[in-house]
């Protein structure tokens, strides 16, 4: 806020027409000068940069601005120019009494430096001797204003009279006014006239100034600009300017561009809103499978079921457990991508083959949605270098997103093609479509395109784009708007840069197969979660293995002393020691040199996998694991042994 003691003298004192006799000799005179020097650096004249109306009347000119003092008062003593030059050179203010060169009236003159060092600019305030006390408040306000100019403040300062004509503005204000409205301000210009081409902005400015002219001192925040693109947000402070009789003769204000801060605050508010929406959505998505699991558990506990009913209950438990696992996996995946800790395992791949596998795997889900998925039948591989799991994840996300937003009876088409150095996957649907202005927002984490189609946490598209970029590719969306369907285009660098990709042969893979039933492996499960240990033990034994469960590292070492074990499946977080410590203990004892080690843990970051391998584990499985994952790892380890 600007208190009365700091207001600049921004308007002339009352004229005779106001009904109060105020001789010109009683008015303070103010001007801003630039000292002019000759070739030897000696001051010989001054250029008037700004001049108050009282100074103009004192000098007997209509406007002194732009004139030289020698033009106005040819007999000005050299002493005056030397005094002005000393203030400009030293940066120290001076106050002295001299007769006026024009009227021979004793004047008390205050000269202060103005503008940056070396500019040669000084500000001059001249008073009739003996009138200091009468205008002490005005002088104090002027000094504050001039000191602000001398310090090169970035704040914009201006004053207007009651007719909205500028009686003062600093350099920062002049530059900003020219930038916004295209006019170079001059003292006495009318704000109303200069802003006539922008009536809405003119009205806003006039209302703000009028409040101060009506006597209000206040602070507000508002945007101004000739176009929406050029509009900036300002912190505005207004206050009235009064004469020595307390009458309002004008208004002054200071304002500051706070656009960056305001936009940052808006972004924080938006982030906070999205966080709240995400937490609400996460609670909703987690409660649904939890409710189903709880109900299924109650059914198993309290009811006598037929084999068919029991199968249905177990199917429900499996389905809902997978859904919860998918939610957790999605959150972890996004976290890995954001932190830059996701690790790719690239190999030569055929993009057409991966798309065909994903489509075939999901045929049942497409049928449930009554959506026809059409895949191009073009032959020939389109080779890329990529992580098989991650590329399949991108394709699956795009297909399921298209099916999700396509009404029953609609179609989704999938095409893989070659365009220059790129392998291109296009997924088109006849579904809901997307507003053009929202095409980028759909790739933001936790974004849900419509409230009535919420399914999952809105992570699929965000994760898919991040994975595409990690592979050196891109993922974009196109749509003509609501009701016109959508198209998602995935581009990945082709291997070898030619169709067919001869640069590297595709790795041959064997169909995944579980360890044969009845294989007879002796397994030790180290898990302190008793329910999980018991359930996994039953599952392993159902496949013909011999499984023993213990809860601590010490119990595991004791069990190894008592029986022969082929593989230890150990959690990392154990009550008495870490799984890493247990692995080192086992590997450090030659009696157990042939035992395989598998980490089964809830820690699934890339760094966790690296640490497991460094500790000596042969494989790392992230909870929740299913029996097929364990069987696959055991099969691979057994093949490696043979």
Coordinates of C-alpha atoms in Angstrom, one line a residue:
X1 CA 0.0 0.0 0.0
X2 CA 1.1 3.6 -0.5
X3 CA 0.5 5.7 2.6
X4 CA 0.0 9.5 2.3
X5 CA 3.5 10.2 3.4
X6 CA 5.0 8.4 0.3
X7 CA 2.7 9.7 -2.4
X8 CA 4.4 11.5 -5.2
X9 CA 3.4 15.1 -5.9
X10 CA 1.5 14.0 -9.0
X11 CA -0.7 17.0 -9.9
X12 CA -0.6 20.8 -10.0
X13 CA -1.9 22.8 -7.0
X14 CA -5.3 24.5 -7.4
X15 CA -5.6 27.2 -10.0
X16 CA -7.3 30.6 -9.4
X17 CA -10.5 29.3 -11.0
X18 CA -10.9 26.9 -8.1
X19 CA -11.8 29.8 -5.9
X20 CA -8.6 29.8 -3.9
X21 CA -5.8 32.4 -4.4
X22 CA -2.6 30.5 -5.0
X23 CA 0.2 32.7 -6.5
X24 CA 2.6 30.9 -8.8
X25 CA 5.5 31.7 -6.4
X26 CA 4.0 29.5 -3.8
X27 CA 3.9 26.4 -6.0
X28 CA 6.7 23.8 -6.1
X29 CA 8.4 23.4 -9.4
X30 CA 9.8 20.1 -10.6
X31 CA 11.8 19.1 -13.7
X32 CA 14.0 16.2 -14.9
X33 CA 17.2 17.4 -16.7
X34 CA 20.0 15.8 -18.7
X35 CA 23.4 17.7 -18.3
X36 CA 25.0 18.5 -21.7
X37 CA 28.8 18.8 -21.9
X38 CA 31.2 20.0 -24.6
X39 CA 34.0 18.0 -26.2
X40 CA 36.2 18.5 -23.1
X41 CA 33.5 17.2 -20.7
X42 CA 32.6 20.7 -19.3
X43 CA 28.9 21.3 -18.7
X44 CA 27.4 24.1 -20.7
X45 CA 23.6 23.4 -20.9
X46 CA 20.8 21.1 -19.9
X47 CA 18.1 19.3 -21.8
X48 CA 14.6 19.3 -20.1
X49 CA 13.3 15.7 -20.2
X50 CA 10.2 16.3 -18.1
X51 CA 8.7 19.3 -16.5
X52 CA 5.8 20.0 -14.1
X53 CA 3.1 22.5 -15.1
X54 CA 4.3 24.8 -12.3
X55 CA 7.8 24.7 -13.7
X56 CA 6.5 25.5 -17.2
X57 CA 4.7 28.5 -15.8
X58 CA 7.8 29.6 -13.9
X59 CA 9.8 29.4 -17.2
X60 CA 7.0 31.1 -19.1
X61 CA 6.7 28.4 -21.7
X62 CA 3.8 26.1 -22.7
X63 CA 5.9 23.0 -22.2
X64 CA 9.6 22.9 -21.4
X65 CA 10.0 19.2 -22.1
X66 CA 12.4 18.7 -25.1
X67 CA 13.9 22.3 -24.8
X68 CA 17.3 23.4 -23.6
X69 CA 17.6 25.7 -20.7
X70 CA 19.8 28.1 -22.8
X71 CA 16.9 28.4 -25.2
X72 CA 14.5 29.4 -22.4
X73 CA 16.9 31.4 -20.2
X74 CA 19.9 32.5 -22.3
X75 CA 21.6 34.2 -19.3
X76 CA 21.6 31.2 -17.0
X77 CA 24.8 31.4 -15.0
X78 CA 27.4 28.6 -15.7
X79 CA 27.3 27.9 -11.9
X80 CA 23.9 26.2 -12.2
X81 CA 25.2 23.8 -14.9
X82 CA 28.3 23.0 -12.8
X83 CA 26.1 22.2 -9.8
X84 CA 23.8 19.9 -11.8
X85 CA 26.9 18.2 -13.3
X86 CA 28.4 17.6 -9.9
X87 CA 25.2 15.8 -8.7
X88 CA 25.1 13.7 -11.9
X89 CA 28.8 12.8 -11.6
X90 CA 29.1 12.1 -7.8
X91 CA 25.6 10.6 -7.3
X92 CA 25.2 12.9 -4.2
X93 CA 22.3 15.2 -3.7
X94 CA 22.7 19.0 -3.2
X95 CA 20.5 21.6 -1.7
X96 CA 21.3 25.3 -2.1
X97 CA 19.6 28.8 -2.3
X98 CA 20.1 30.9 -5.4
X99 CA 18.2 33.7 -7.1
X100 CA 16.0 32.5 -9.9
X101 CA 17.9 33.3 -13.2
X102 CA 14.5 34.3 -14.7
X103 CA 12.8 36.2 -12.0
X104 CA 15.6 37.0 -9.5
X105 CA 13.4 35.4 -6.8
X106 CA 15.3 33.6 -4.0
X107 CA 14.8 29.9 -4.5
X108 CA 15.6 26.9 -2.4
X109 CA 16.7 24.2 -4.9
X110 CA 17.1 20.5 -4.2
X111 CA 19.0 18.4 -6.9
X112 CA 19.1 14.6 -6.7
X113 CA 20.6 12.1 -9.1
X114 CA 18.1 10.4 -11.4
X115 CA 18.5 7.5 -13.9
X116 CA 21.4 5.0 -14.0
X117 CA 25.0 6.0 -13.3
X118 CA 26.6 7.8 -16.2
X119 CA 23.3 9.0 -17.7
X120 CA 23.9 12.6 -16.6
X121 CA 20.3 12.9 -15.4
X122 CA 19.3 14.9 -12.4
X123 CA 15.9 15.9 -10.9
X124 CA 15.3 19.4 -9.6
X125 CA 12.8 20.6 -7.1
X126 CA 12.6 24.4 -6.7
X127 CA 10.8 26.2 -3.8
X128 CA 10.3 29.8 -2.9
X129 CA 12.5 30.5 0.2
X130 CA 10.3 30.3 3.3
X131 CA 7.7 28.0 1.9
X132 CA 9.5 24.7 2.9
X133 CA 7.2 23.8 5.8
X134 CA 4.1 24.5 3.7
X135 CA 5.0 21.9 1.1
X136 CA 7.1 19.6 3.3
X137 CA 4.8 16.7 2.7
X138 CA 4.9 17.2 -1.1
X139 CA 8.7 17.4 -1.1
X140 CA 8.9 14.2 0.9
X141 CA 6.7 12.4 -1.6
X142 CA 8.7 13.7 -4.5
X143 CA 12.0 12.6 -2.9
X144 CA 10.6 9.1 -2.4
X145 CA 9.5 9.0 -6.0
X146 CA 12.9 10.3 -7.3
X147 CA 14.8 7.8 -5.2
X148 CA 12.8 5.0 -6.7
X149 CA 13.7 6.3 -10.2
X150 CA 17.4 6.5 -9.2
X151 CA 17.4 3.0 -8.0
X152 CA 16.0 1.7 -11.3
X153 CA 13.0 0.1 -9.7
X154 CA 11.1 -2.5 -11.8
X155 CA 7.8 -1.3 -10.4
X156 CA 5.6 0.8 -12.7
X157 CA 4.7 4.1 -11.2
X158 CA 2.3 6.7 -12.6
X159 CA 0.0 9.5 -11.5
X160 CA -3.0 11.2 -13.1
X161 CA -5.1 14.3 -12.5
X162 CA -8.8 14.3 -12.1
X163 CA -9.2 14.4 -15.9
X164 CA -7.2 11.1 -16.3
X165 CA -4.2 13.0 -17.7
X166 CA -0.7 11.8 -16.8
X167 CA 1.1 14.1 -14.4
X168 CA 3.9 11.7 -13.8
X169 CA 5.2 8.3 -15.0
X170 CA 8.5 6.5 -14.6
X171 CA 10.6 4.9 -17.3
X172 CA 9.3 1.4 -16.5
X173 CA 5.7 2.5 -16.8
X174 CA 6.5 4.2 -20.1
X175 CA 8.0 1.1 -21.6
X176 CA 5.1 -1.1 -20.5
X177 CA 2.5 1.3 -21.8
X178 CA 4.2 1.4 -25.1
X179 CA 4.5 -2.4 -25.2
X180 CA 0.8 -3.0 -24.4
X181 CA -0.9 -0.1 -26.2
X182 CA 1.6 1.0 -28.8
X183 CA 1.8 4.7 -27.6
X184 CA 4.8 6.7 -26.4
X185 CA 3.5 8.5 -23.3
X186 CA 4.0 12.2 -22.9
X187 CA 3.3 14.3 -19.9
X188 CA -0.3 15.5 -20.0
X189 CA -1.5 12.7 -22.3
X190 CA -5.0 11.4 -21.6
X191 CA -5.2 7.8 -20.7
X192 CA -8.8 7.7 -21.9
X193 CA -7.9 8.9 -25.3
X194 CA -4.9 6.6 -25.7
X195 CA -6.9 3.5 -24.8
X196 CA -9.9 4.4 -27.0
X197 CA -9.2 1.5 -29.4
X198 CA -9.7 -1.0 -26.5
X199 CA -13.0 0.0 -24.9
X200 CA -13.2 -3.0 -22.5
X201 CA -9.7 -2.5 -21.2
X202 CA -10.2 1.3 -21.1
X203 CA -13.3 0.9 -19.0
X204 CA -11.4 -1.4 -16.5
X205 CA -8.6 1.1 -16.2
X206 CA -11.0 4.1 -15.8
X207 CA -12.9 2.3 -13.0
X208 CA -9.7 1.5 -11.1
X209 CA -8.4 5.1 -11.3
X210 CA -11.8 6.5 -10.4
X211 CA -11.9 4.5 -7.1
X212 CA -8.7 6.3 -6.0
X213 CA -10.0 9.7 -7.3
X214 CA -13.0 9.0 -5.1
X215 CA -10.7 8.7 -2.0
X216 CA -10.1 5.0 -1.8
X217 CA -6.6 3.5 -1.1
X218 CA -6.7 -0.1 -2.2
X219 CA -4.8 -3.0 -3.7
X220 CA -6.1 -5.5 -6.4
X221 CA -5.0 -7.9 -9.1
X222 CA -6.3 -7.7 -12.6
X223 CA -5.2 -8.7 -16.2
X224 CA -4.7 -6.2 -19.0
X225 CA -3.7 -6.5 -22.6
X226 CA -4.9 -5.6 -26.1
X227 CA -5.4 -9.3 -27.0
X228 CA -5.9 -12.5 -25.0
X229 CA -2.4 -13.7 -26.1
X230 CA -0.8 -10.5 -24.9
X231 CA -2.7 -10.2 -21.7
X232 CA -0.7 -10.0 -18.5
X233 CA -1.6 -10.1 -14.8
X234 CA -0.7 -7.2 -12.6
X235 CA -0.7 -6.5 -8.9
X236 CA -2.1 -2.9 -8.6
X237 CA -1.9 -0.4 -5.8
X238 CA -3.9 2.8 -5.9
X239 CA -4.2 5.8 -3.6
X240 CA -5.5 9.4 -3.9
X241 CA -3.1 12.4 -4.1
X242 CA -4.2 15.4 -2.0
X243 CA -3.1 19.1 -1.9
X244 CA -2.1 20.9 1.3
X245 CA -5.8 21.6 2.0
X246 CA -6.6 17.8 1.9
X247 CA -8.5 18.0 -1.4
X248 CA -8.0 15.2 -3.9
X249 CA -6.3 16.6 -7.0
X250 CA -5.3 13.3 -8.6
X251 CA -4.4 9.6 -8.1
X252 CA -1.2 7.6 -8.0
X253 CA -0.5 4.0 -8.4
X254 CA 2.3 1.4 -8.4
X255 CA 1.8 -1.9 -10.2
X256 CA 3.9 -5.0 -10.9
X257 CA 3.7 -7.8 -13.5
X258 CA 2.9 -11.0 -11.6
X259 CA 1.9 -13.1 -14.6
X260 CA 4.5 -15.8 -13.9
X261 CA 3.5 -16.1 -10.2
X262 CA -0.2 -16.2 -11.0
X263 CA 0.2 -18.9 -13.6
X264 CA 2.4 -20.9 -11.3
X265 CA -0.3 -20.7 -8.6
X266 CA -2.9 -21.8 -11.1
X267 CA -0.7 -24.7 -12.1
X268 CA -0.4 -25.7 -8.4
X269 CA -4.1 -25.4 -7.9
X270 CA -4.7 -27.6 -10.9
X271 CA -2.1 -30.1 -9.7
X272 CA -3.8 -30.1 -6.3
X273 CA -7.2 -30.7 -7.9
X274 CA -5.9 -33.5 -10.0
X275 CA -4.3 -35.1 -6.9
X276 CA -7.6 -35.0 -5.1
X277 CA -9.4 -36.5 -8.1
X278 CA -6.7 -39.2 -8.4
X279 CA -6.9 -40.1 -4.7
X280 CA -10.7 -40.4 -5.0
X281 CA -10.4 -42.5 -8.2
X282 CA -7.8 -44.7 -6.6
X283 CA -10.0 -45.3 -3.6
X284 CA -12.9 -46.2 -5.9
X285 CA -10.8 -48.5 -8.0
X286 CA -9.3 -50.3 -5.0
X287 CA -12.5 -50.7 -3.1
X288 CA -14.3 -52.5 -5.9
X289 CA -12.0 -55.5 -6.1
X290 CA -11.5 -55.5 -2.3
X291 CA -15.2 -55.7 -1.8
X292 CA -15.5 -58.6 -4.3
X293 CA -12.6 -60.4 -2.6
X294 CA -14.1 -59.9 0.8
X295 CA -17.5 -61.2 -0.4
X296 CA -15.9 -64.2 -2.0
X297 CA -14.0 -65.0 1.1
X298 CA -17.2 -64.8 3.2
X299 CA -18.9 -67.2 0.7
X300 CA -16.1 -69.7 1.0
X301 CA -16.1 -69.5 4.8
X302 CA -19.8 -69.6 5.5
X303 CA -21.4 -71.6 2.7
X304 CA -21.5 -75.1 1.5
X305 CA -20.8 -74.9 -2.3
X306 CA -21.1 -77.1 -5.2
X307 CA -18.0 -77.6 -7.3
X308 CA -19.4 -75.3 -9.9
X309 CA -20.1 -72.5 -7.4
X310 CA -16.7 -73.0 -5.8
X311 CA -15.1 -72.6 -9.2
X312 CA -17.0 -69.4 -9.8
X313 CA -15.9 -68.0 -6.4
X314 CA -12.3 -68.9 -7.1
X315 CA -12.5 -67.3 -10.6
X316 CA -13.8 -64.1 -8.9
X317 CA -10.9 -64.1 -6.4
X318 CA -8.4 -64.6 -9.2
X319 CA -9.9 -61.9 -11.5
X320 CA -10.1 -59.3 -8.7
X321 CA -6.6 -60.1 -7.5
X322 CA -5.3 -59.5 -11.0
X323 CA -7.2 -56.2 -11.2
X324 CA -5.6 -55.0 -8.0
X325 CA -2.2 -56.2 -9.1
X326 CA -2.7 -54.3 -12.4
X327 CA -3.5 -51.1 -10.5
X328 CA -0.4 -51.4 -8.4
X329 CA 1.7 -52.3 -11.4
X330 CA 0.5 -49.2 -13.2
X331 CA 1.4 -46.9 -10.4
X332 CA 4.9 -48.5 -10.1
X333 CA 5.4 -48.2 -13.8
X334 CA 4.6 -44.5 -13.9
X335 CA 6.9 -44.0 -10.9
X336 CA 9.8 -45.8 -12.7
X337 CA 9.3 -43.7 -15.8
X338 CA 9.1 -40.4 -14.0
X339 CA 12.2 -41.2 -11.9
X340 CA 14.1 -42.5 -15.0
X341 CA 14.7 -45.9 -13.4
X342 CA 12.9 -48.1 -16.0
X343 CA 15.2 -50.6 -17.7
X344 CA 14.7 -51.9 -21.2
X345 CA 15.9 -55.2 -22.5
X346 CA 16.0 -54.6 -26.3
X347 CA 16.2 -57.3 -28.9
X348 CA 15.3 -57.7 -32.6
X349 CA 11.5 -57.9 -32.9
X350 CA 8.8 -58.2 -35.5
X351 CA 6.2 -55.5 -34.8
X352 CA 3.6 -57.3 -37.0
X353 CA 4.1 -60.5 -35.0
X354 CA 3.7 -58.7 -31.7
X355 CA 0.5 -57.0 -32.8
X356 CA -0.9 -60.4 -34.0
X357 CA -0.1 -62.0 -30.7
X358 CA -1.7 -59.2 -28.6
X359 CA -4.9 -59.3 -30.8
X360 CA -5.1 -63.1 -30.5
X361 CA -4.6 -63.0 -26.8
X362 CA -7.4 -60.5 -26.3
X363 CA -10.0 -61.9 -28.6
X364 CA -12.2 -62.9 -25.7
X365 CA -12.2 -59.4 -24.2
X366 CA -13.1 -57.9 -27.6
X367 CA -16.0 -60.3 -27.9
X368 CA -17.3 -59.3 -24.5
X369 CA -17.4 -55.6 -25.6
X370 CA -19.1 -56.5 -28.9
X371 CA -16.4 -54.6 -30.8
X372 CA -14.9 -56.0 -34.0
X373 CA -11.1 -55.7 -34.1
X374 CA -9.8 -55.8 -37.7
X375 CA -6.1 -56.4 -38.3
X376 CA -4.3 -55.8 -41.6
X377 CA -3.2 -59.1 -43.3
X378 CA -0.1 -57.8 -45.0
X379 CA 2.8 -60.2 -44.9
X380 CA 6.4 -59.7 -44.2
X381 CA 8.1 -58.7 -40.9
X382 CA 8.5 -55.1 -39.8
X383 CA 11.6 -55.3 -37.6
X384 CA 12.4 -53.0 -34.7
X385 CA 14.8 -53.1 -31.8
X386 CA 12.8 -53.1 -28.6
X387 CA 11.8 -54.6 -25.3
X388 CA 9.4 -57.4 -26.1
X389 CA 7.4 -56.9 -22.9
X390 CA 7.2 -53.1 -23.2
X391 CA 6.2 -53.1 -26.9
X392 CA 3.5 -55.6 -26.2
X393 CA 2.3 -53.4 -23.3
X394 CA 2.0 -50.3 -25.6
X395 CA 0.1 -52.3 -28.2
X396 CA -2.3 -53.8 -25.6
X397 CA -2.9 -50.4 -24.0
X398 CA -3.8 -48.8 -27.4
X399 CA -6.1 -51.6 -28.4
X400 CA -7.9 -51.8 -25.0
X401 CA -8.3 -48.0 -25.0
X402 CA -9.9 -48.1 -28.5
X403 CA -12.2 -50.9 -27.4
X404 CA -13.1 -49.1 -24.2
X405 CA -14.3 -45.9 -26.0
X406 CA -16.1 -47.7 -28.9
X407 CA -19.8 -48.5 -28.5
X408 CA -21.1 -52.1 -29.0
X409 CA -21.2 -52.9 -32.7
X410 CA -18.3 -50.6 -33.5
X411 CA -15.0 -51.4 -35.1
X412 CA -11.3 -51.0 -34.3
X413 CA -8.7 -51.4 -37.1
X414 CA -5.1 -52.1 -36.5
X415 CA -2.4 -51.6 -39.2
X416 CA 1.3 -52.0 -39.2
X417 CA 3.2 -50.3 -42.0
X418 CA 6.6 -48.9 -43.1
X419 CA 7.1 -45.2 -43.6
X420 CA 10.7 -44.2 -44.4
X421 CA 12.9 -45.1 -41.4
X422 CA 9.9 -45.8 -39.2
X423 CA 7.8 -48.7 -38.3
X424 CA 4.2 -47.3 -37.8
X425 CA 1.3 -48.8 -35.9
X426 CA -2.1 -47.1 -36.4
X427 CA -5.0 -48.0 -34.2
X428 CA -8.3 -46.4 -35.4
X429 CA -11.7 -46.7 -33.8
X430 CA -15.3 -45.6 -34.6
X431 CA -15.8 -44.6 -31.0
X432 CA -16.5 -41.4 -29.0
X433 CA -13.8 -39.2 -30.5
X434 CA -11.8 -36.5 -28.6
X435 CA -12.0 -32.7 -28.6
X436 CA -9.1 -31.3 -30.5
X437 CA -8.0 -29.1 -27.6
X438 CA -7.8 -32.2 -25.4
X439 CA -5.7 -34.4 -27.6
X440 CA -2.6 -33.8 -25.5
X441 CA -4.3 -33.9 -22.1
X442 CA -5.2 -37.6 -22.7
X443 CA -1.5 -38.4 -22.3
X444 CA -1.3 -36.9 -18.8
X445 CA -1.1 -39.4 -15.9
X446 CA -4.4 -40.0 -14.1
X447 CA -6.4 -38.3 -16.9
X448 CA -9.9 -39.7 -17.5
X449 CA -11.5 -38.6 -20.7
X450 CA -15.1 -39.1 -19.6
X451 CA -16.6 -39.5 -16.1
X452 CA -19.0 -42.3 -17.2
X453 CA -16.2 -44.5 -18.6
X454 CA -13.8 -44.7 -15.7
X455 CA -11.9 -47.9 -15.7
X456 CA -8.5 -48.0 -14.1
X457 CA -6.4 -45.0 -13.1
X458 CA -5.9 -43.4 -16.5
X459 CA -2.3 -44.4 -16.7
X460 CA -2.3 -46.5 -19.9
X461 CA -1.8 -43.8 -22.5
X462 CA 0.7 -41.8 -20.4
X463 CA 2.8 -44.9 -19.8
X464 CA 2.5 -45.9 -23.5
X465 CA 3.9 -42.6 -24.7
X466 CA 6.7 -42.7 -22.2
X467 CA 7.7 -46.2 -23.3
X468 CA 7.5 -45.2 -27.0
X469 CA 9.9 -42.3 -26.3
X470 CA 12.2 -44.5 -24.4
X471 CA 12.4 -46.6 -27.5
X472 CA 13.3 -43.5 -29.6
X473 CA 9.8 -43.3 -31.0
X474 CA 6.6 -41.2 -30.5
X475 CA 2.9 -41.7 -29.8
X476 CA 0.3 -39.1 -30.9
X477 CA -3.5 -39.0 -31.1
X478 CA -5.8 -37.6 -33.8
X479 CA -9.5 -37.0 -33.9
X480 CA -12.0 -34.8 -35.8
X481 CA -13.9 -34.3 -32.6
X482 CA -16.7 -36.0 -30.6
X483 CA -18.5 -38.7 -32.5
X484 CA -15.8 -39.1 -35.2
X485 CA -13.6 -41.7 -33.6
X486 CA -9.9 -41.5 -32.8
X487 CA -6.6 -42.6 -34.3
X488 CA -3.5 -43.4 -32.3
X489 CA -0.2 -43.5 -34.2
X490 CA 2.9 -45.2 -32.8
X491 CA 6.2 -44.6 -34.6
X492 CA 9.3 -46.6 -33.8
X493 CA 12.7 -46.7 -35.5
X494 CA 13.0 -49.6 -37.9
X495 CA 15.8 -52.0 -37.5
X496 CA 18.3 -51.6 -40.4
X497 CA 16.3 -48.8 -41.9
X498 CA 14.7 -51.0 -44.6
X499 CA 11.6 -53.0 -44.8
X500 CA 12.6 -56.5 -43.7
X501 CA 15.3 -55.2 -41.4
X502 CA 18.2 -57.4 -42.5
X503 CA 20.7 -55.7 -40.1
X504 CA 20.0 -58.2 -37.3
X505 CA 18.2 -61.5 -37.3
X506 CA 15.2 -61.8 -35.0
X507 CA 16.0 -63.9 -31.9
X508 CA 14.5 -67.4 -32.0
X509 CA 12.3 -68.1 -29.1
X510 CA 10.8 -71.3 -27.8
X511 CA 7.2 -71.6 -26.5
X512 CA 7.1 -70.9 -22.8
X513 CA 6.4 -74.1 -20.9
X514 CA 6.1 -74.6 -17.2
X515 CA 8.1 -77.2 -15.2
X516 CA 6.5 -80.5 -15.9
X517 CA 4.0 -81.6 -13.3
X518 CA 5.5 -84.1 -10.9
X519 CA 9.0 -82.8 -11.6
X520 CA 9.9 -83.3 -7.9
X521 CA 11.9 -80.2 -7.2
X522 CA 12.6 -79.6 -3.5
X523 CA 11.7 -76.0 -2.7
X524 CA 12.2 -73.9 0.4
X525 CA 9.8 -70.9 0.7
X526 CA 11.0 -68.1 3.1
X527 CA 8.0 -65.8 3.7
X528 CA 6.9 -64.1 6.9
X529 CA 3.3 -63.5 5.6
X530 CA 1.7 -66.7 6.8
X531 CA -1.4 -66.7 4.6
X532 CA 0.7 -66.0 1.5
X533 CA 3.2 -68.7 2.5
X534 CA 0.5 -71.3 3.1
X535 CA -1.3 -70.6 -0.2
X536 CA 1.9 -70.6 -2.3
X537 CA 3.0 -73.8 -0.6
X538 CA -0.2 -75.5 -1.6
X539 CA 0.1 -74.3 -5.2
X540 CA 3.7 -75.6 -5.5
X541 CA 2.8 -78.9 -4.0
X542 CA -0.1 -79.2 -6.4
X543 CA 2.4 -79.2 -9.2
X544 CA 4.4 -82.1 -7.7
X545 CA 7.0 -80.2 -5.9
X546 CA 8.0 -80.7 -2.3
X547 CA 7.6 -77.3 -0.6
X548 CA 8.6 -76.2 2.9
X549 CA 7.7 -72.8 4.3
X550 CA 9.6 -70.9 7.0
X551 CA 9.2 -67.3 8.3
X552 CA 12.7 -66.2 9.1
X553 CA 16.3 -66.3 7.7
X554 CA 17.4 -68.3 10.7
X555 CA 14.7 -70.9 10.2
X556 CA 15.7 -71.1 6.5
X557 CA 19.4 -71.8 7.4
X558 CA 18.2 -74.5 9.9
X559 CA 16.0 -76.1 7.3
X560 CA 19.0 -76.3 4.9
X561 CA 20.9 -78.1 7.6
X562 CA 18.2 -80.7 7.9
X563 CA 17.1 -81.4 4.3
X564 CA 18.3 -81.2 0.7
X565 CA 16.9 -78.2 -1.2
X566 CA 17.0 -77.5 -4.9
X567 CA 15.7 -73.9 -4.8
X568 CA 15.1 -71.2 -2.1
X569 CA 12.3 -68.8 -2.9
X570 CA 12.9 -65.9 -0.4
X571 CA 11.3 -62.6 0.4
X572 CA 13.7 -59.7 0.9
X573 CA 12.1 -58.1 3.9
X574 CA 12.4 -60.7 6.7
X575 CA 12.1 -60.2 10.5
X576 CA 15.6 -61.1 11.4
X577 CA 17.8 -60.5 8.3
X578 CA 17.3 -59.3 4.8
X579 CA 16.9 -61.7 1.9
X580 CA 20.2 -60.3 0.5
X581 CA 22.0 -61.4 3.7
X582 CA 20.4 -64.8 3.6
X583 CA 21.5 -65.2 0.0
X584 CA 25.1 -64.3 0.9
X585 CA 25.0 -66.7 3.8
X586 CA 23.9 -69.6 1.5
X587 CA 26.4 -68.8 -1.2
X588 CA 29.2 -68.5 1.3
X589 CA 28.7 -72.1 2.5
X590 CA 30.2 -74.7 0.2
X591 CA 27.7 -77.3 1.4
X592 CA 24.9 -75.4 -0.4
X593 CA 26.8 -74.5 -3.6
X594 CA 24.2 -76.2 -5.9
X595 CA 21.1 -74.4 -4.5
X596 CA 19.3 -72.0 -6.8
X597 CA 18.1 -68.6 -5.3
X598 CA 14.9 -66.8 -6.4
X599 CA 13.8 -63.5 -4.9
X600 CA 10.1 -63.2 -4.4
X601 CA 9.4 -59.7 -3.1
X602 CA 7.3 -56.6 -3.3
X603 CA 10.3 -54.5 -4.3
X604 CA 10.1 -54.2 -8.0
X605 CA 12.2 -51.2 -9.1
X606 CA 15.0 -51.8 -11.6
X607 CA 17.5 -50.9 -8.8
X608 CA 15.9 -53.7 -6.6
X609 CA 16.4 -56.2 -9.4
X610 CA 20.0 -55.1 -9.8
X611 CA 20.6 -55.5 -6.0
X612 CA 19.1 -59.0 -6.0
X613 CA 21.4 -60.1 -8.8
X614 CA 24.4 -58.5 -7.0
X615 CA 23.5 -60.4 -3.8
X616 CA 23.5 -63.7 -5.8
X617 CA 19.9 -64.4 -6.6
X618 CA 19.4 -66.2 -9.9
X619 CA 16.0 -64.6 -10.6
X620 CA 13.8 -61.8 -9.3
X621 CA 10.0 -62.0 -9.1
X622 CA 7.8 -59.1 -8.0
X623 CA 4.7 -59.7 -5.9
X624 CA 2.0 -60.6 -6.5
X625 CA 3.4 -63.6 -8.4
X626 CA 1.3 -66.4 -10.0
X627 CA 2.2 -70.0 -10.2
X628 CA 2.9 -69.7 -14.0
X629 CA 5.6 -67.1 -13.3
X630 CA 7.3 -69.4 -10.8
X631 CA 7.1 -72.4 -13.1
X632 CA 8.6 -70.4 -15.9
X633 CA 11.6 -69.3 -13.8
X634 CA 12.1 -72.8 -12.5
X635 CA 12.0 -74.2 -16.0
X636 CA 14.5 -71.7 -17.3
X637 CA 16.9 -72.3 -14.4
X638 CA 16.6 -76.1 -14.8
X639 CA 17.4 -75.8 -18.6
X640 CA 20.4 -73.7 -17.7
X641 CA 21.7 -76.3 -15.3
X642 CA 21.3 -79.0 -18.0

